[in-house]
Amino acid sequence: MKLRFGRKVISVDEARTALYEYVKPTETETVSLPASFGRMLAKDIYADHAVPHFRRSGVDGYAVRSQDIAAANPDNPIVLHVIERIPSGTIPKCTVQAGMAARIMTGAPVPDGADTVVMLEMTDSLQDEVLSSFGAKVKIKKNVQAASNITPIAGEVSLGELVIPQGTRIGPGEAAILATFGFSMVEVYRRPRVAIFSTGSELLQVEQEMQPGKIRNSNSYMLAAQVEANGGAALIMPALSDDPGQVEAAVEAVLPEVDLILTSGGVSVGDYDVLVDVFGRFDGELLFNKVAMRPGTPTSAALWKNKLLIALSGNPGASFVGFELLAKPIIKAMLGCLCPETEVLTAFLDVPYDKPSVYPRYIRGTTRVDAGCLWVRPAGIDKSSIMVSIKDADCLIWLPAGGQGYQRGDGVKVYTTR
Amino acid sequence: MKLRFGRKVISVDEARTALYEYVKPTETETVSLPASFGRMLAKDIYADHAVPHFRRSGVDGYAVRSQDIAAANPDNPIVLHVIERIPSGTIPKCTVQAGMAARIMTGAPVPDGADTVVMLEMTDSLQDEVLSSFGAKVKIKKNVQAASNITPIAGEVSLGELVIPQGTRIGPGEAAILATFGFSMVEVYRRPRVAIFSTGSELLQVEQEMQPGKIRNSNSYMLAAQVEANGGAALIMPALSDDPGQVEAAVEAVLPEVDLILTSGGVSVGDYDVLVDVFGRFDGELLFNKVAMRPGTPTSAALWKNKLLIALSGNPGASFVGFELLAKPIIKAMLGCLCPETEVLTAFLDVPYDKPSVYPRYIRGTTRVDAGCLWVRPAGIDKSSIMVSIKDADCLIWLPAGGQGYQRGDGVKVYTTR
């Protein structure tokens, strides 16, 4: 029974540090580029060619020598001989010399000799340039500075440059870069497999009819959605009984299959808090069983046959918060993420808040931006037992331990949860 | 050729309105609750029972009558007879009367007669309460107000209440609610299938070796990642040739299979802009071919055999922006989303910006929050031809048409893209 009371409290940072010690990234796997969207890149991507690898025209128009058109204006256009037509995807054949221009398309290589490109809209063709454009001329109606509308070689990316570091989530911009450098297959970290158990004899399965005094298990699905939103693969396990031996057997059975185990419930001071009993008899190592946070103070963690088990509080709000603060960074670290912890922002409190707390408080919050300022307020009723307002939260509001009240407009720290 | 020049320009809002006219939500499909994560709910979810459906204890402790413990304090604890023990998931058998208490667990129903619950930590058990607790007593060491630690019936959700409206994306909070109301299967909108074509004879496939003057097709992958991030299913099609007849055939072949077609490139004033030629001869209806936006002014759209085709500009930046402004809301509307357009926020410009524009400008931007203020700056080099900085953008900065410069600290509108 000594584990129920008199526990040693540690900070959230200390708890995370204790967990990180046992995290290693999952092995990698190679998937097709479209299948890599949303996954975490498992190796550094270096540029094996410059981008662009030729002087690239940014517009449709005429490649010219800027010195030839320095005096051009609508009333006194400069007339140049059109020596060539350069569709994108082709290579210029001629060099642009004094008095010459080359018709060029967006994305095409600028020919030697030319140092600027004049947009088509600032020109007039003097005769329809048919395929053989020999003899065609163009009027340039505007002076355009040297280097205009040309991206120089390596203007975007230099040869050898690190373009995407490993541990980056692959979004649209990363997808474009991977395609550019020829990665039709991409090495990503395997999704960590996370087994999710709920405890509590009040729990019905989702399929079951309602019964007096009972509720359906919602934590497992909430946690599974959190796991998947953060790149993990969730395994929703059958509900655990109140029998420590059965719980031990159920956890040990799934251990070899998974990278992480999450439980909700059974960690508190109640007579039926089965995880506490399990921790009192199992052959693993208890890492902590009390964290300086509200909700979720009795959140516990263990190392069990070399796998981490994070035992979250059973209240829906505490379970949600515990996941965000302790499980999410672990999953992200397993995915090779270089900054697994959620960035802390400062926001203005939108309503007064005066509930004192002996531990730092993490309140599910809703942000809004108004006139460039970030405001935050608690999302609905903020009690750890309340499930329905979780959907309205997009952040956690952090308030330090202590009893002093907060006024509207006070600066507070927030952690986004989306 | 009249479609190349002299086009009628319409605003981004008008363009969206023109597209919305032809959008209908996709049909619905029923998937398991875990498979519904991230999908869009296709029907309103009403509460078929109150939450909680019994007076629920929020703590482990003793259910008592507040009037009995009004005088309790650590020096003068009140002693009550423990009449029952109520684990969660069970139903109380007795009524709490004067001088009585019931041992109660978190989540258990509060027995009749009791109007408050005292936390275990504020009590002392006078004898170990074994299974038959007849004769057990408890010392209550603190006065606790009526209604404390009890969530009343319907305290979270009332019977019949709309808990999640259709068109909502299913995140962790929604998953918890769906589980609570017994939705092991969930009706969601089918993912819109979006065919993605790129045009341009400069394009190599991702698998191909680099060649002089050519680049690998990156837009298709960027757009596919954008489509999938917004709930669509992307079909990356083979690159289109410069031949209008072949383009027409390729588009018509895939039309029956998809809900939306996106093309990139071929809409500008160049001699090889094949989509312009297609729009000049196809049997569909051209909805617009010029939008007051930079980049992406030549963005076009057509209705073709009752399917929408959005022809984005081929420059990577223009393609990205065009997707965000015009394709994303269409995909979200197809998914039943009630507010398909990205929310507009106001932020402070982090750097001066003085490039004039005849059309409103949408600059790929990067936000940061500092001391409660949202700041934004252009993400890397902001030219529509630049691909590498797309990955650094988390928003679009909107600047109105005109030439006046912007100073650091000026308020600007931004649309988040993540």
PDB file of N, CA and C in Angstrom, chain B residues 31-74:
ATOM      1  N   VAL B  31     -17.457   3.629 -41.510  1.00  0.00           N
ATOM      2  CA  VAL B  31     -16.174   3.007 -41.175  1.00  0.00           C
ATOM      3  C   VAL B  31     -16.117   2.777 -39.669  1.00  0.00           C
ATOM      4  N   SER B  32     -15.198   1.941 -39.236  1.00  0.00           N
ATOM      5  CA  SER B  32     -15.053   1.700 -37.796  1.00  0.00           C
ATOM      6  C   SER B  32     -14.574   2.975 -37.112  1.00  0.00           C
ATOM      7  N   LEU B  33     -14.849   3.096 -35.823  1.00  0.00           N
ATOM      8  CA  LEU B  33     -14.464   4.308 -35.096  1.00  0.00           C
ATOM      9  C   LEU B  33     -12.967   4.613 -35.240  1.00  0.00           C
ATOM     10  N   PRO B  34     -12.067   3.634 -35.027  1.00  0.00           N
ATOM     11  CA  PRO B  34     -10.640   4.004 -35.196  1.00  0.00           C
ATOM     12  C   PRO B  34     -10.311   4.447 -36.629  1.00  0.00           C
ATOM     13  N   ALA B  35     -11.012   3.889 -37.615  1.00  0.00           N
ATOM     14  CA  ALA B  35     -10.739   4.288 -39.002  1.00  0.00           C
ATOM     15  C   ALA B  35     -11.300   5.665 -39.314  1.00  0.00           C
ATOM     16  N   SER B  36     -12.139   6.194 -38.437  1.00  0.00           N
ATOM     17  CA  SER B  36     -12.750   7.502 -38.701  1.00  0.00           C
ATOM     18  C   SER B  36     -11.882   8.667 -38.244  1.00  0.00           C
ATOM     19  N   PHE B  37     -10.803   8.374 -37.531  1.00  0.00           N
ATOM     20  CA  PHE B  37      -9.956   9.472 -37.037  1.00  0.00           C
ATOM     21  C   PHE B  37      -9.454  10.303 -38.210  1.00  0.00           C
ATOM     22  N   GLY B  38      -9.606  11.611 -38.114  1.00  0.00           N
ATOM     23  CA  GLY B  38      -9.144  12.502 -39.173  1.00  0.00           C
ATOM     24  C   GLY B  38     -10.148  12.669 -40.302  1.00  0.00           C
ATOM     25  N   ARG B  39     -11.199  11.860 -40.310  1.00  0.00           N
ATOM     26  CA  ARG B  39     -12.211  11.964 -41.374  1.00  0.00           C
ATOM     27  C   ARG B  39     -13.278  13.003 -40.998  1.00  0.00           C
ATOM     28  N   MET B  40     -14.174  13.275 -41.939  1.00  0.00           N
ATOM     29  CA  MET B  40     -15.211  14.285 -41.712  1.00  0.00           C
ATOM     30  C   MET B  40     -16.545  13.591 -41.445  1.00  0.00           C
ATOM     31  N   LEU B  41     -17.102  13.903 -40.302  1.00  0.00           N
ATOM     32  CA  LEU B  41     -18.361  13.301 -39.862  1.00  0.00           C
ATOM     33  C   LEU B  41     -19.483  13.681 -40.820  1.00  0.00           C
ATOM     34  N   ALA B  42     -20.297  12.687 -41.202  1.00  0.00           N
ATOM     35  CA  ALA B  42     -21.333  12.929 -42.212  1.00  0.00           C
ATOM     36  C   ALA B  42     -22.733  13.048 -41.633  1.00  0.00           C
ATOM     37  N   LYS B  43     -22.871  12.939 -40.317  1.00  0.00           N
ATOM     38  CA  LYS B  43     -24.196  13.220 -39.755  1.00  0.00           C
ATOM     39  C   LYS B  43     -24.073  13.867 -38.381  1.00  0.00           C
ATOM     40  N   ASP B  44     -25.124  14.610 -38.027  1.00  0.00           N
ATOM     41  CA  ASP B  44     -25.137  15.235 -36.710  1.00  0.00           C
ATOM     42  C   ASP B  44     -25.204  14.145 -35.642  1.00  0.00           C
ATOM     43  N   ILE B  45     -24.431  14.324 -34.593  1.00  0.00           N
ATOM     44  CA  ILE B  45     -24.463  13.365 -33.484  1.00  0.00           C
ATOM     45  C   ILE B  45     -25.210  14.010 -32.309  1.00  0.00           C
ATOM     46  N   TYR B  46     -26.336  13.406 -31.959  1.00  0.00           N
ATOM     47  CA  TYR B  46     -27.126  13.869 -30.815  1.00  0.00           C
ATOM     48  C   TYR B  46     -26.926  12.912 -29.642  1.00  0.00           C
ATOM     49  N   ALA B  47     -27.029  13.458 -28.457  1.00  0.00           N
ATOM     50  CA  ALA B  47     -26.854  12.634 -27.251  1.00  0.00           C
ATOM     51  C   ALA B  47     -28.093  11.789 -27.021  1.00  0.00           C
ATOM     52  N   ASP B  48     -27.945  10.459 -27.023  1.00  0.00           N
ATOM     53  CA  ASP B  48     -29.102   9.610 -26.726  1.00  0.00           C
ATOM     54  C   ASP B  48     -29.177   9.270 -25.239  1.00  0.00           C
ATOM     55  N   HIS B  49     -28.260   9.818 -24.478  1.00  0.00           N
ATOM     56  CA  HIS B  49     -28.377   9.764 -23.015  1.00  0.00           C
ATOM     57  C   HIS B  49     -27.610  10.962 -22.449  1.00  0.00           C
ATOM     58  N   ALA B  50     -27.969  11.328 -21.230  1.00  0.00           N
ATOM     59  CA  ALA B  50     -27.252  12.436 -20.594  1.00  0.00           C
ATOM     60  C   ALA B  50     -25.866  11.960 -20.176  1.00  0.00           C
ATOM     61  N   VAL B  51     -24.922  12.896 -20.098  1.00  0.00           N
ATOM     62  CA  VAL B  51     -23.586  12.592 -19.577  1.00  0.00           C
ATOM     63  C   VAL B  51     -23.291  13.563 -18.445  1.00  0.00           C
ATOM     64  N   PRO B  52     -23.019  13.094 -17.228  1.00  0.00           N
ATOM     65  CA  PRO B  52     -23.200  11.689 -16.844  1.00  0.00           C
ATOM     66  C   PRO B  52     -24.684  11.365 -16.700  1.00  0.00           C
ATOM     67  N   HIS B  53     -24.992  10.076 -16.726  1.00  0.00           N
ATOM     68  CA  HIS B  53     -26.399   9.685 -16.578  1.00  0.00           C
ATOM     69  C   HIS B  53     -26.701   9.301 -15.130  1.00  0.00           C
ATOM     70  N   PHE B  54     -25.755   9.623 -14.257  1.00  0.00           N
ATOM     71  CA  PHE B  54     -25.970   9.483 -12.808  1.00  0.00           C
ATOM     72  C   PHE B  54     -25.115  10.557 -12.152  1.00  0.00           C
ATOM     73  N   ARG B  55     -25.388  10.850 -10.899  1.00  0.00           N
ATOM     74  CA  ARG B  55     -24.562  11.837 -10.184  1.00  0.00           C
ATOM     75  C   ARG B  55     -23.197  11.198  -9.963  1.00  0.00           C
ATOM     76  N   ARG B  56     -22.185  11.768 -10.572  1.00  0.00           N
ATOM     77  CA  ARG B  56     -20.891  11.096 -10.641  1.00  0.00           C
ATOM     78  C   ARG B  56     -19.890  11.723  -9.659  1.00  0.00           C
ATOM     79  N   SER B  57     -19.228  10.866  -8.913  1.00  0.00           N
ATOM     80  CA  SER B  57     -18.189  11.369  -8.015  1.00  0.00           C
ATOM     81  C   SER B  57     -16.923  11.653  -8.811  1.00  0.00           C
ATOM     82  N   GLY B  58     -16.342  12.815  -8.565  1.00  0.00           N
ATOM     83  CA  GLY B  58     -15.125  13.191  -9.276  1.00  0.00           C
ATOM     84  C   GLY B  58     -13.861  12.769  -8.551  1.00  0.00           C
ATOM     85  N   VAL B  59     -14.002  12.219  -7.358  1.00  0.00           N
ATOM     86  CA  VAL B  59     -12.822  11.879  -6.544  1.00  0.00           C
ATOM     87  C   VAL B  59     -13.050  10.564  -5.808  1.00  0.00           C
ATOM     88  N   ASP B  60     -11.971  10.035  -5.268  1.00  0.00           N
ATOM     89  CA  ASP B  60     -12.062   8.941  -4.312  1.00  0.00           C
ATOM     90  C   ASP B  60     -12.302   9.545  -2.936  1.00  0.00           C
ATOM     91  N   GLY B  61     -13.284   9.034  -2.207  1.00  0.00           N
ATOM     92  CA  GLY B  61     -13.529   9.613  -0.892  1.00  0.00           C
ATOM     93  C   GLY B  61     -14.783   9.071  -0.250  1.00  0.00           C
ATOM     94  N   TYR B  62     -15.499   9.972   0.417  1.00  0.00           N
ATOM     95  CA  TYR B  62     -16.713   9.581   1.128  1.00  0.00           C
ATOM     96  C   TYR B  62     -17.871  10.469   0.707  1.00  0.00           C
ATOM     97  N   ALA B  63     -18.961   9.836   0.320  1.00  0.00           N
ATOM     98  CA  ALA B  63     -20.186  10.569   0.004  1.00  0.00           C
ATOM     99  C   ALA B  63     -20.924  10.822   1.310  1.00  0.00           C
ATOM    100  N   VAL B  64     -21.235  12.101   1.564  1.00  0.00           N
ATOM    101  CA  VAL B  64     -21.849  12.476   2.850  1.00  0.00           C
ATOM    102  C   VAL B  64     -22.935  13.531   2.634  1.00  0.00           C
ATOM    103  N   ARG B  65     -23.603  13.905   3.737  1.00  0.00           N
ATOM    104  CA  ARG B  65     -24.536  15.035   3.721  1.00  0.00           C
ATOM    105  C   ARG B  65     -23.751  16.259   4.188  1.00  0.00           C
ATOM    106  N   SER B  66     -23.739  17.308   3.392  1.00  0.00           N
ATOM    107  CA  SER B  66     -22.889  18.462   3.742  1.00  0.00           C
ATOM    108  C   SER B  66     -23.270  19.029   5.102  1.00  0.00           C
ATOM    109  N   GLN B  67     -24.582  18.941   5.432  1.00  0.00           N
ATOM    110  CA  GLN B  67     -24.982  19.522   6.716  1.00  0.00           C
ATOM    111  C   GLN B  67     -24.347  18.782   7.889  1.00  0.00           C
ATOM    112  N   ASP B  68     -24.037  17.493   7.700  1.00  0.00           N
ATOM    113  CA  ASP B  68     -23.433  16.706   8.776  1.00  0.00           C
ATOM    114  C   ASP B  68     -21.985  17.104   9.056  1.00  0.00           C
ATOM    115  N   ILE B  69     -21.318  17.689   8.073  1.00  0.00           N
ATOM    116  CA  ILE B  69     -19.878  17.944   8.256  1.00  0.00           C
ATOM    117  C   ILE B  69     -19.565  19.435   8.276  1.00  0.00           C
ATOM    118  N   ALA B  70     -20.612  20.254   8.436  1.00  0.00           N
ATOM    119  CA  ALA B  70     -20.424  21.710   8.379  1.00  0.00           C
ATOM    120  C   ALA B  70     -19.413  22.177   9.419  1.00  0.00           C
ATOM    121  N   ALA B  71     -19.317  21.486  10.539  1.00  0.00           N
ATOM    122  CA  ALA B  71     -18.435  21.937  11.625  1.00  0.00           C
ATOM    123  C   ALA B  71     -17.086  21.223  11.620  1.00  0.00           C
ATOM    124  N   ALA B  72     -16.854  20.384  10.615  1.00  0.00           N
ATOM    125  CA  ALA B  72     -15.624  19.575  10.630  1.00  0.00           C
ATOM    126  C   ALA B  72     -14.390  20.412  10.404  1.00  0.00           C
ATOM    127  N   ASN B  73     -13.331  20.139  11.133  1.00  0.00           N
ATOM    128  CA  ASN B  73     -12.003  20.701  10.866  1.00  0.00           C
ATOM    129  C   ASN B  73     -10.982  19.731  11.442  1.00  0.00           C
ATOM    130  N   PRO B  74      -9.704  19.926  11.099  1.00  0.00           N
ATOM    131  CA  PRO B  74      -8.697  18.930  11.512  1.00  0.00           C
ATOM    132  C   PRO B  74      -8.669  18.689  13.014  1.00  0.00           C
TER     133      PRO B  74
END
